[in-house]
XYZ file of C-alpha atoms in Angstrom:
563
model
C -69.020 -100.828 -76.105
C -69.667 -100.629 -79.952
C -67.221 -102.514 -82.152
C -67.003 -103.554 -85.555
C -67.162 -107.737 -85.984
C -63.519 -107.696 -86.326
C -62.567 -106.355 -83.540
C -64.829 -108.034 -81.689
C -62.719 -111.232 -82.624
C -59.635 -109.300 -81.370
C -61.357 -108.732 -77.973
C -62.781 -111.806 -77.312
C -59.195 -113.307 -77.869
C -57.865 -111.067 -75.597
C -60.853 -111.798 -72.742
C -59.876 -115.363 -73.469
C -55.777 -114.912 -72.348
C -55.026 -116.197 -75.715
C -50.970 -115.411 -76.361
C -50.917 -116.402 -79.856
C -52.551 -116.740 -82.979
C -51.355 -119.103 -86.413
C -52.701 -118.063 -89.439
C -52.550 -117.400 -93.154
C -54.483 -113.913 -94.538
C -56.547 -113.373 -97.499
C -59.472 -111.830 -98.867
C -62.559 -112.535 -96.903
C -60.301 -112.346 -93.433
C -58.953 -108.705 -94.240
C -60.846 -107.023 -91.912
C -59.953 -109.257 -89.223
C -56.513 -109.262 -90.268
C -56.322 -105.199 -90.164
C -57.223 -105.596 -86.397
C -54.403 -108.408 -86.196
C -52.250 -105.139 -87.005
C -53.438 -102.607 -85.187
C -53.552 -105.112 -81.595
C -50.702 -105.863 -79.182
C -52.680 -108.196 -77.526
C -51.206 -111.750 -78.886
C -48.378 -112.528 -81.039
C -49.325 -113.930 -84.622
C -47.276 -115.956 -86.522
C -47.524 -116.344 -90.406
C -47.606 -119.869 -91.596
C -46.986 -120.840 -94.979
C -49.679 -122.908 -95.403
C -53.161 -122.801 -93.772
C -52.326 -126.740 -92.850
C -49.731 -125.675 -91.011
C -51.167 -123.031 -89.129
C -53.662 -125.427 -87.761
C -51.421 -128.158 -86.748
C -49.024 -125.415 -85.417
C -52.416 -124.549 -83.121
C -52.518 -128.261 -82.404
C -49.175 -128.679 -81.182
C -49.062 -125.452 -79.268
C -52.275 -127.350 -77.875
C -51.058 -130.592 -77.018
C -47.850 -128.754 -75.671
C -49.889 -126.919 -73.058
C -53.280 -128.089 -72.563
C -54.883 -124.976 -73.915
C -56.961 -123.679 -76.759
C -55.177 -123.714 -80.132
C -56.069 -121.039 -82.089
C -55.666 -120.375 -85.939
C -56.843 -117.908 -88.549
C -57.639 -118.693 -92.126
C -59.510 -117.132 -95.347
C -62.162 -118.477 -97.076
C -62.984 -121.204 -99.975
C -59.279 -122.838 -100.765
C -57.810 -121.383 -97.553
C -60.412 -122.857 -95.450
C -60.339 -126.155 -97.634
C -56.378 -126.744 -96.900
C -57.015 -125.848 -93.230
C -59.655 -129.393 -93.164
C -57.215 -131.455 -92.491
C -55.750 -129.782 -89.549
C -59.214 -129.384 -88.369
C -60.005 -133.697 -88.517
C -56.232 -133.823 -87.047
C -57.417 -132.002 -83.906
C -60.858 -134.172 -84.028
C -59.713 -137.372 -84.160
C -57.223 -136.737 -81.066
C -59.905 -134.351 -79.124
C -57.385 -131.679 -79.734
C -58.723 -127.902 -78.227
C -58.894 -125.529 -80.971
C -60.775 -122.460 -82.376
C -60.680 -121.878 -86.298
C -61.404 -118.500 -87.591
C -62.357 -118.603 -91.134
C -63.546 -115.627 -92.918
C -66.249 -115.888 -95.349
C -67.878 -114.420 -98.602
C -70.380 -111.563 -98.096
C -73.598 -112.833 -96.720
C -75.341 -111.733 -100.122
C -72.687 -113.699 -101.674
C -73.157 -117.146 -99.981
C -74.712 -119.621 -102.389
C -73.605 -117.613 -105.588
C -70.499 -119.449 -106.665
C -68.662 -116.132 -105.207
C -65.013 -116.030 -106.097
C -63.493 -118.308 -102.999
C -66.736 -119.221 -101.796
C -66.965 -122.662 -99.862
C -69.440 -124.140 -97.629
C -66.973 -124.187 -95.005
C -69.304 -125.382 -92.489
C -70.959 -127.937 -94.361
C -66.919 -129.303 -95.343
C -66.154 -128.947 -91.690
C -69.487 -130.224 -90.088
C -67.939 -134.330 -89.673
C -64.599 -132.683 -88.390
C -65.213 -130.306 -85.457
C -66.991 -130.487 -82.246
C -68.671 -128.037 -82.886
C -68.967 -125.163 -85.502
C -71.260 -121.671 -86.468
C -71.678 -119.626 -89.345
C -71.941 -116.265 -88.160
C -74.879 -114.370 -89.288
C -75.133 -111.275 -87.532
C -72.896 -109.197 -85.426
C -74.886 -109.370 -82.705
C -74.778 -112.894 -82.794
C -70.622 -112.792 -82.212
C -69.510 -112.225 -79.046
C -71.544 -114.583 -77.536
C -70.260 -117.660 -80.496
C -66.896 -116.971 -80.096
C -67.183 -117.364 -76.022
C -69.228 -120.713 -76.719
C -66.639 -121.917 -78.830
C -63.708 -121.370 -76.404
C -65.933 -123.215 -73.816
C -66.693 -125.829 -76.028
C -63.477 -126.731 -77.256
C -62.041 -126.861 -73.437
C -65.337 -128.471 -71.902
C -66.000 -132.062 -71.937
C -63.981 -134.072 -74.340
C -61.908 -131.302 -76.160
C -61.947 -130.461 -79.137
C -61.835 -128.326 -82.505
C -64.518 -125.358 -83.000
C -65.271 -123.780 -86.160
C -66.954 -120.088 -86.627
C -67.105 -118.907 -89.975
C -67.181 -115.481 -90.013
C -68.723 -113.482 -93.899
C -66.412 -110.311 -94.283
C -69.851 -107.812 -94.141
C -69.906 -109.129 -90.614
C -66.408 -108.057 -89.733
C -67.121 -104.905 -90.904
C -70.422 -104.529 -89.210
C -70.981 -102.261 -85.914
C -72.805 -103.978 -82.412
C -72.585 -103.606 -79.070
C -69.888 -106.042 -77.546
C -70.621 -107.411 -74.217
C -68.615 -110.783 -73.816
C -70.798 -113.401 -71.314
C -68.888 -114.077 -68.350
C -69.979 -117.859 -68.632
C -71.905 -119.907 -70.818
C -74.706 -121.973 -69.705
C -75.997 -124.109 -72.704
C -79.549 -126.156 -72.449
C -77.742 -129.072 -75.417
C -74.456 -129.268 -73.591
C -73.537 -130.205 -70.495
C -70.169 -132.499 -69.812
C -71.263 -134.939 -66.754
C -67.515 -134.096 -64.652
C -68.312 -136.288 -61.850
C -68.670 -140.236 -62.144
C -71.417 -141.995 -60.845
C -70.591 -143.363 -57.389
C -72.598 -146.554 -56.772
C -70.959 -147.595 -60.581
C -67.747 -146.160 -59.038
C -68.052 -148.592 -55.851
C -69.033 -151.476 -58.337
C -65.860 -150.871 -60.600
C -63.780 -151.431 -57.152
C -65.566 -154.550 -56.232
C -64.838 -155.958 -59.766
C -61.379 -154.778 -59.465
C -61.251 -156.630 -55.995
C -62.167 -159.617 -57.641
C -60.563 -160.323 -60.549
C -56.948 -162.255 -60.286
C -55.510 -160.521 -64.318
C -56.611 -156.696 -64.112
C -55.012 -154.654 -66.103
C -55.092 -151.079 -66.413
C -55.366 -149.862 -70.698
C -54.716 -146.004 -70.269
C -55.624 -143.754 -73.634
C -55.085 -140.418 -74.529
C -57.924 -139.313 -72.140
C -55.612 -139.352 -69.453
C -53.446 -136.245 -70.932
C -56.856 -134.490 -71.853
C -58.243 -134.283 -68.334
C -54.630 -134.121 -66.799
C -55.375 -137.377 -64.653
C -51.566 -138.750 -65.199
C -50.598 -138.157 -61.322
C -53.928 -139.809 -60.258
C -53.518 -142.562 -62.592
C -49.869 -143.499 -61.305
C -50.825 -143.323 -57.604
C -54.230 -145.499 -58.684
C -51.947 -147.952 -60.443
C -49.281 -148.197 -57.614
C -52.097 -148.545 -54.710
C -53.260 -151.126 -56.647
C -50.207 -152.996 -57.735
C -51.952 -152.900 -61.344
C -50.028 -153.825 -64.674
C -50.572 -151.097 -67.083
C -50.419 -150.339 -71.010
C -50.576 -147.496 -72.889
C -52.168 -146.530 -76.451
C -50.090 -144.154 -78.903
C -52.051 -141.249 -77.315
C -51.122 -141.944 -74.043
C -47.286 -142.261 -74.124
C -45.983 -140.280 -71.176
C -48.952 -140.845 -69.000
C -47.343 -143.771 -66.479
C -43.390 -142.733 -67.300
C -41.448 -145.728 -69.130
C -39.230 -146.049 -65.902
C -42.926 -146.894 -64.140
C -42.408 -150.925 -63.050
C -45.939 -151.374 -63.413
C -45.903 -150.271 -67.227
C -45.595 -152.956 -69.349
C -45.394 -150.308 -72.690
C -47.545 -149.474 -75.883
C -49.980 -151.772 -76.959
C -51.708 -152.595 -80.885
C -50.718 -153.006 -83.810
C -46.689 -151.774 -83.262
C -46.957 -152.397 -79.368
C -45.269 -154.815 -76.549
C -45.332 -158.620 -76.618
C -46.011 -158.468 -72.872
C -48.464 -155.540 -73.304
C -50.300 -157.232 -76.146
C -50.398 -160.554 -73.703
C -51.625 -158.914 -70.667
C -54.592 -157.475 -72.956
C -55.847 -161.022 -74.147
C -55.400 -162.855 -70.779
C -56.596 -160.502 -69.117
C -59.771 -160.949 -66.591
C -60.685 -157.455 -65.816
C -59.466 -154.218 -68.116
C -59.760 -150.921 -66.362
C -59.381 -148.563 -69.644
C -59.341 -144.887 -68.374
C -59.838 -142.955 -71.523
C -59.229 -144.279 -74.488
C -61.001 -145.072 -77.346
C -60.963 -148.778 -78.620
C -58.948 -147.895 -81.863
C -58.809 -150.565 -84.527
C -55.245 -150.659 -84.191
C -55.683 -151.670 -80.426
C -58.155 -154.195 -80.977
C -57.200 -155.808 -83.881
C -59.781 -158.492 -84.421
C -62.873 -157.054 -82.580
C -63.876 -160.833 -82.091
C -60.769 -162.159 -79.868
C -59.928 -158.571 -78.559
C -59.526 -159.264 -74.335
C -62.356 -161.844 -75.266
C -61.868 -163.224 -70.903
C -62.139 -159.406 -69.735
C -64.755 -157.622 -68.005
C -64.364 -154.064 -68.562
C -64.195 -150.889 -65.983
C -64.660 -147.884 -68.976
C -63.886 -144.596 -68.008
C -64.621 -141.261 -70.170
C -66.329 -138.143 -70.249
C -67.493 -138.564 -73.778
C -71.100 -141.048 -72.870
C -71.202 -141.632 -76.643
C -67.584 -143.790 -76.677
C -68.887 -146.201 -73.971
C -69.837 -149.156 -75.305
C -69.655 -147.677 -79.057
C -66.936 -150.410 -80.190
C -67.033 -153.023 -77.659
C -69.822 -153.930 -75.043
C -69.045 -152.248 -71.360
C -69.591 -154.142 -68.248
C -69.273 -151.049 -65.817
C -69.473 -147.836 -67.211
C -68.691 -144.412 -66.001
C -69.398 -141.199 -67.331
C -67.032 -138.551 -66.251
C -63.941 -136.464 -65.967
C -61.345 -139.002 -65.786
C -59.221 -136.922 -63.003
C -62.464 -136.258 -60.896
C -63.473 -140.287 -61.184
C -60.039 -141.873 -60.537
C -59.513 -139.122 -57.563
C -62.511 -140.372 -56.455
C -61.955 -144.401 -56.963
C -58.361 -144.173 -55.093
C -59.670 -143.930 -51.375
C -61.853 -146.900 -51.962
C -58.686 -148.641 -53.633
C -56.603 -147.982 -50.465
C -59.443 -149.763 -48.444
C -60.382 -152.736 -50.507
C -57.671 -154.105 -53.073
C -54.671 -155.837 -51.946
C -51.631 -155.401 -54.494
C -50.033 -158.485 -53.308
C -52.953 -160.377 -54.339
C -51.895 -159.539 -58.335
C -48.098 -161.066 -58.145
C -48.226 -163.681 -59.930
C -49.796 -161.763 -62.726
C -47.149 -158.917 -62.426
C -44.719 -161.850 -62.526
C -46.604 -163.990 -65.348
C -46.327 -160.635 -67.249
C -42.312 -159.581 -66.475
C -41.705 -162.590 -67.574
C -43.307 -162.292 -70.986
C -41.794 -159.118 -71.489
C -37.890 -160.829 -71.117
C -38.954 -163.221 -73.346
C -40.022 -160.992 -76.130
C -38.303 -157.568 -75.250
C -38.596 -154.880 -77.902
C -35.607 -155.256 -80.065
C -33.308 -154.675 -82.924
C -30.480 -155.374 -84.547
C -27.963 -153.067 -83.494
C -24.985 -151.913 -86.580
C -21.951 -150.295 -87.063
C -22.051 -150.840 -91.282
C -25.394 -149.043 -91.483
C -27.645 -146.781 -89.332
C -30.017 -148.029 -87.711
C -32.945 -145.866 -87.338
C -34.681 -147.205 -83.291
C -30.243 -146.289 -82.441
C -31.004 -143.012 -83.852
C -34.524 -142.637 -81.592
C -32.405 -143.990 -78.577
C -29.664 -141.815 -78.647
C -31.716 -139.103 -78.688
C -33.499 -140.132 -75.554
C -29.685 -141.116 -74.149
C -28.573 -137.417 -74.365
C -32.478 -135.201 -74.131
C -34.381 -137.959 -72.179
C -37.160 -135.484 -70.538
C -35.227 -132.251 -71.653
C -36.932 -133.189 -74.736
C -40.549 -132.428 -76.476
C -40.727 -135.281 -79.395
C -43.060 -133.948 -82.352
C -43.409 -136.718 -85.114
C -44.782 -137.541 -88.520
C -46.299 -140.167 -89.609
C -45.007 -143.832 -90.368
C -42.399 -146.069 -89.248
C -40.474 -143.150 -87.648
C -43.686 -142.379 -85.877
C -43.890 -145.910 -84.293
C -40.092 -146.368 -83.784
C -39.969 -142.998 -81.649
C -43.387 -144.199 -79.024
C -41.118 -147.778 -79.143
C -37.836 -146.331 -77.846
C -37.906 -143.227 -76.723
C -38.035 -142.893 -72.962
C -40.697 -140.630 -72.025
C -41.338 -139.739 -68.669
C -44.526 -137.072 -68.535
C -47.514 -136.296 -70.285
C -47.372 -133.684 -72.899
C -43.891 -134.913 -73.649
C -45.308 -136.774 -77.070
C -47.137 -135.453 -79.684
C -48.238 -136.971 -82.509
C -51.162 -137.257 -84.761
C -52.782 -140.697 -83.657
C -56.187 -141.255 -85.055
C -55.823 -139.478 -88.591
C -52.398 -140.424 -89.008
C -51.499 -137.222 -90.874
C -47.933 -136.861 -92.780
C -46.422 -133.225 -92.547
C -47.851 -132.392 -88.983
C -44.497 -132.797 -87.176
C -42.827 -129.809 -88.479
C -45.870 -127.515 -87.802
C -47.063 -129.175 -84.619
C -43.203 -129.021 -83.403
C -43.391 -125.098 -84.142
C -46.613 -125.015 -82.367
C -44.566 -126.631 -79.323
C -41.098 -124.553 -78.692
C -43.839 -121.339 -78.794
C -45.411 -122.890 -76.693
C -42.878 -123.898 -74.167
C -39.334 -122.527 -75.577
C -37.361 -123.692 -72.757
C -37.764 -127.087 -74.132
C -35.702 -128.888 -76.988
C -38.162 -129.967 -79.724
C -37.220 -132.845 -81.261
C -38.851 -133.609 -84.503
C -39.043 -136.896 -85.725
C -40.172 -137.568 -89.471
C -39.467 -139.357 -92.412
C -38.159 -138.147 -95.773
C -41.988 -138.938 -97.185
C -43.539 -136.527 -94.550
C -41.412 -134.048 -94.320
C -41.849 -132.777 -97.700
C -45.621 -132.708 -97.114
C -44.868 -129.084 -95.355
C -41.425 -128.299 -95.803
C -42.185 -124.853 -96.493
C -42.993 -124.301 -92.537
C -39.393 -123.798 -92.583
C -39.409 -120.647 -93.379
C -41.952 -119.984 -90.747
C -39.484 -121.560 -88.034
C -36.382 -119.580 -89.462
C -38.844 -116.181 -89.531
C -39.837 -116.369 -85.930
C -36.309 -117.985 -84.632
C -38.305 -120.853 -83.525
C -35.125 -123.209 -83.297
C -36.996 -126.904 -83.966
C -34.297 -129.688 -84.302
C -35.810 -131.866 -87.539
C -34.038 -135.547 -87.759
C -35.226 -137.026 -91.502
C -35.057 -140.666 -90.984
C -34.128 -141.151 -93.982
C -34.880 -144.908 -95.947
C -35.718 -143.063 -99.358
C -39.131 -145.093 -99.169
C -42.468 -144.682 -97.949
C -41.012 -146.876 -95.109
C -44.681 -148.007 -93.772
C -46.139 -148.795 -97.130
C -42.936 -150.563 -98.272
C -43.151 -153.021 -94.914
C -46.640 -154.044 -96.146
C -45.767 -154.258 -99.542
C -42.715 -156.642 -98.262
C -45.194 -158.537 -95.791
C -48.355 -158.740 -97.631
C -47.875 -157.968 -101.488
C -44.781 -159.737 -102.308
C -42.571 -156.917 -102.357
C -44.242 -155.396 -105.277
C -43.200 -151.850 -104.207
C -45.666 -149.648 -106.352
C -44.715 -146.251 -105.495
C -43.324 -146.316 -102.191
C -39.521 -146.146 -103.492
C -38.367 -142.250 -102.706
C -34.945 -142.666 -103.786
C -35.250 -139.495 -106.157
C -35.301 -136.436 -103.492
C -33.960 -133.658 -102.519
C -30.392 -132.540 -101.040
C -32.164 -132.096 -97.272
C -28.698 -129.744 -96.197
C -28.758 -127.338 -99.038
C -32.541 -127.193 -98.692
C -32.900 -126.316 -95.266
C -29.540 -123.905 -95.651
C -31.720 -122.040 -98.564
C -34.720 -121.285 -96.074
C -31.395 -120.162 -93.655
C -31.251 -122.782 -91.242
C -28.550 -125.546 -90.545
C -27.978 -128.581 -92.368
C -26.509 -131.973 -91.184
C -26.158 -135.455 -93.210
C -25.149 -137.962 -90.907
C -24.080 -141.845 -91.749
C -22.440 -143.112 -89.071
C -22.998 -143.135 -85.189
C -20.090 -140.525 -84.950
C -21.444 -137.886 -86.993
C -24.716 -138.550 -85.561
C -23.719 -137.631 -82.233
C -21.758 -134.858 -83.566
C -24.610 -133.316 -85.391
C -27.161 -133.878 -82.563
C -24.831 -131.709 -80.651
C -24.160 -128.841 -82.611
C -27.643 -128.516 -83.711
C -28.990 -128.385 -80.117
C -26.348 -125.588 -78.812
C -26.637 -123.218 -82.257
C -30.137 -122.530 -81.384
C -31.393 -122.195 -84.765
C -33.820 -124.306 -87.283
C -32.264 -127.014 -87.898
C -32.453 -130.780 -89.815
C -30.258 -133.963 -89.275
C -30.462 -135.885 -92.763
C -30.269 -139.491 -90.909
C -29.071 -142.225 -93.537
C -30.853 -145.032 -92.359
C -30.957 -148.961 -93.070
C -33.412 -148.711 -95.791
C -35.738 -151.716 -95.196
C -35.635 -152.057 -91.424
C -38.975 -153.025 -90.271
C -41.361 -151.862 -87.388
C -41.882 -154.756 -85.002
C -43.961 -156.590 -83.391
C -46.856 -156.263 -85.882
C -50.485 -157.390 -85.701
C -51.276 -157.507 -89.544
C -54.508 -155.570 -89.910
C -57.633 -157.488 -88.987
C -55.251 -159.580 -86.717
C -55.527 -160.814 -83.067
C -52.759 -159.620 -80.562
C -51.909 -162.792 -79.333
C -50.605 -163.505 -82.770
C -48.438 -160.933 -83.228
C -45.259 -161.185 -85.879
C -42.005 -160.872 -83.866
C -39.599 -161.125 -86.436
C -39.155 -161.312 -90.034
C -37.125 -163.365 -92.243
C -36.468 -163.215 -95.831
């Protein structure tokens, strides 16, 4: 059938189930945006921001394990959306970003809100098109859903000029894609498969270092079962929290910079690591030197180009992770004998009573890992927890109890303030028979406070609890540890009055102090069903530990600090 360029967007969205769109208008989108109008196909919800719409896309993403999907205008509306964009990248986040364009005679001209959108983009996405002709657009827009879900997810750009909106071609949308440049390996090799078993069979301190993979390829279930044939120890990155369930006895908890004594441990003495999926982050490894320096490593992932990038790989597979640990468990149930790895469980347990993750607990001041707690006391896996970034961020994968993947969402490898409020919209759309539970610090959350008004628009009732230290808590632990508590700019103390702010955009405001109100607060907020933030006052310079200082080895981590 013959359709204009922007309604060939509209179909294609349709053809591709997609229930809802985030997005911000403006000029070089119009077109586009008429068809928005005119459609009853998906639901689109105005953000306030173009940053927000695309980490609103990411959490509805993370939520649900499908394509994100945002709208935004060109030059400064594409320009904000970047960082949602490298958000999405650097946690293989599926998305597809819309951006209109200048006219095609009006690319290179210094047009008014012209941008080279895909050159800014290019080190950001998985993959991304300038649109050129018509004819040209059904066929992007199906290889960018496929791209974005294929492989190792992640964000698509197509750029789309407004001439080529308005232009006429025939739509016919390709049933499938078959590209000569791409093509994901799903299966893992099975003579490397049979050797990762024998090396498992072998070693006396395996230990299984699950990232964020896991979630991407939806491998959690075969990952447990792989880990309880085998009797494994196991310890998950920031990505991966949910992945083994915290009441697992074979997880020993998050590893790196913030993570577990015992997890930490079982990493360096380690004689064989079996890491399904992640991606040897620098605040995993800490000193690349000394990082599991006795392992052999098993590495699993579909992405070829992450093997052996940071650290050298003894047995490699390429593949899907679901397809290669379905595949590795029947040769698991023949070969390895848990009871063999006792003594390491026991080596391990032992560690972690030792060196528990802690606090000190008070009744003169909040504390804010009580606050994270509690939550998980009276949600537990009721619960979707959407954070910030910063010591909140790290407190909440510390102590809250999560139990499934998709429970925990969180920007990981950009470490972006002000995606918790957006990305927690993205998530009760997604799934609104869930509480969502933002966590976020009074730094972050003014980063997109507006998104409020987003939430309050659409009755998208997120609960928002402000940790509140009145510092740049993360900075002002490395100022204290590292720069002699010369606190250059990380003191917040001036702000806002949270309540009457989020009462102006017409939600509900709480300011809590004591364990009392807190409880009180939590309560009301969850049953009125509305938008609404907890102002926590919080101990002001409590600090995130363990730590590996940066550059650090993880046996050496800092358990405690004194003045």
């Amino acid at each position: 059938m013959e359709l204009s360029g922007s309604q060939m967007v509209i179909e294609a969205l349709r053809k591709e189930n997609v229930s809802v769109v985030f997005g911000y208008p403006g000029g070089a989108i119009m077109n586009v945006y008429d068809e928005v109008y005119k459609q009853n196909y998906f639901k689109h919800i105005l953000t306030r921001h173009e940053q927000a719409a695309l980490h609103a896309a990411d959490g509805y993403a993370r939520a649900t394990g499908e394509v994100g999907v945002a709208f935004v205008t060109s030059g400064p509306g594409f320009t904000n959306a970047v960082t949602g964009l490298a958000t999405a990248y650097m946690d293989s986040i599926p998305m597809v970003v819309i951006s209109g364009q200048v006219p095609i005679s009006m690319i290179g001209t210094d047009a008014f809100q012209e941008i080279d959108a895909v050159g800014i983009s290019r080190p950001c996405v998985k993959h991304n098109y300038l649109v050129k002709d018509v004819k040209d657009l059904p066929r992007i827009l199906k290889e960018a859903f496929y791209i974005a879900r294929s492989g190792r997810p992640g964000p698509v750009h197509v750029d789309i000029p407004k001439d080529v909106t308005a232009q006429i071609g025939h739509f016919a949308y390709p049933s499938e894609i078959k590209m000569q440049t791409y093509k994901p390996t799903y299966k893992g090799n099975p003579r490397q498969i049979k050797k990762a078993i024998e090396a498992i069979v072998a070693a006396k301190r395996p230990v299984l270092y699950i990232g964020g993979g896991a979630i991407n390829s939806n491998a959690s279930a075969e990952v447990r079962e792989f880990a309880k044939i085998c009797g494994i120890p196991a310890v998950e990155t920031l990505m991966a929290r949910g992945v083994m369930g915290d009441e697992n006895p074979l997880l020993l908890g998050m590893l790196g910079m913030h993570g577990c004594y015992s997890a930490n441990m079982a990493m360096s003495e380690a004689d064989l690591m079996i890491a399904f999926g992640p991606r040897f982050d620098d605040r995993v490894t800490g000193k690349l030197s000394e990082f599991a320096k006795h392992a052999k490593i098993i590495h699993v992932d579909i992405d070829p180009s992450s093997i052996g990038k940071i650290v050298p790989i003894d047995y490699p597979i390429v593949g899907d992770l679901k397809n290669v640990v379905e595949a590795m468990i029947p040769l698991a149930k023949e070969h390895v004998d848990a009871d063999k790895y006792k003594p390491w469980r026991d080596l391990l347990k032992r560690y972690n009573e030792i060196h528990p993750l802690k606090y000190e607990d008070s009744n003169e001041v909040l504390k804010p890992q009580w606050a994270i707690e509690r939550v998980g006391q009276l949600l537990g896996d009721k619960a979707i927890i959407c954070t910030d970034v910063g010591q909140h961020q790290m407190w909440a994968a510390q102590f809250y109890p999560f139990s499934y993947p998709r429970q925990w969402l969180s920007s990981g490898g950009l470490g972006t303030m002000g995606y918790g409020l957006p990305a927690a919209i993205g998530a009760k759309v997604a799934i609104p028979s869930k509480t969502v539970i933002n966590f976020t610090g009074d730094g972050s959350i003014l980063m997109n406070i507006q998104e409020l008004m987003t939430a309050v628009e659409n009755k998208v009732a997120v609960v928002n609890i402000i940790l509140n230290n009145q510092f740049l808590g993360m900075v002002r632990q490395w100022q204290t540890f590292f720069y002699n508590k010369r606190y250059s700019s990380t003191d917040l103390s001036v702000q806002p009055d949270f309540v009457k702010l989020v009462e102006s955009f017409g939600g509900r405001g709480f300011r809590v102090k004591t364990k009392d109100e807190f409880d009180k607060a939590l309560k009301e907020a969850i049953e009125s069903n509305t938008v609404c933030m907890i102002d926590v006052q919080v101990d002001r310079f409590e600090n995130v530990l363990p730590m590996v200082p940066a550059g650090g080895t993880l046996y050496n981590m800092m358990l405690e600090y004194k003045e």
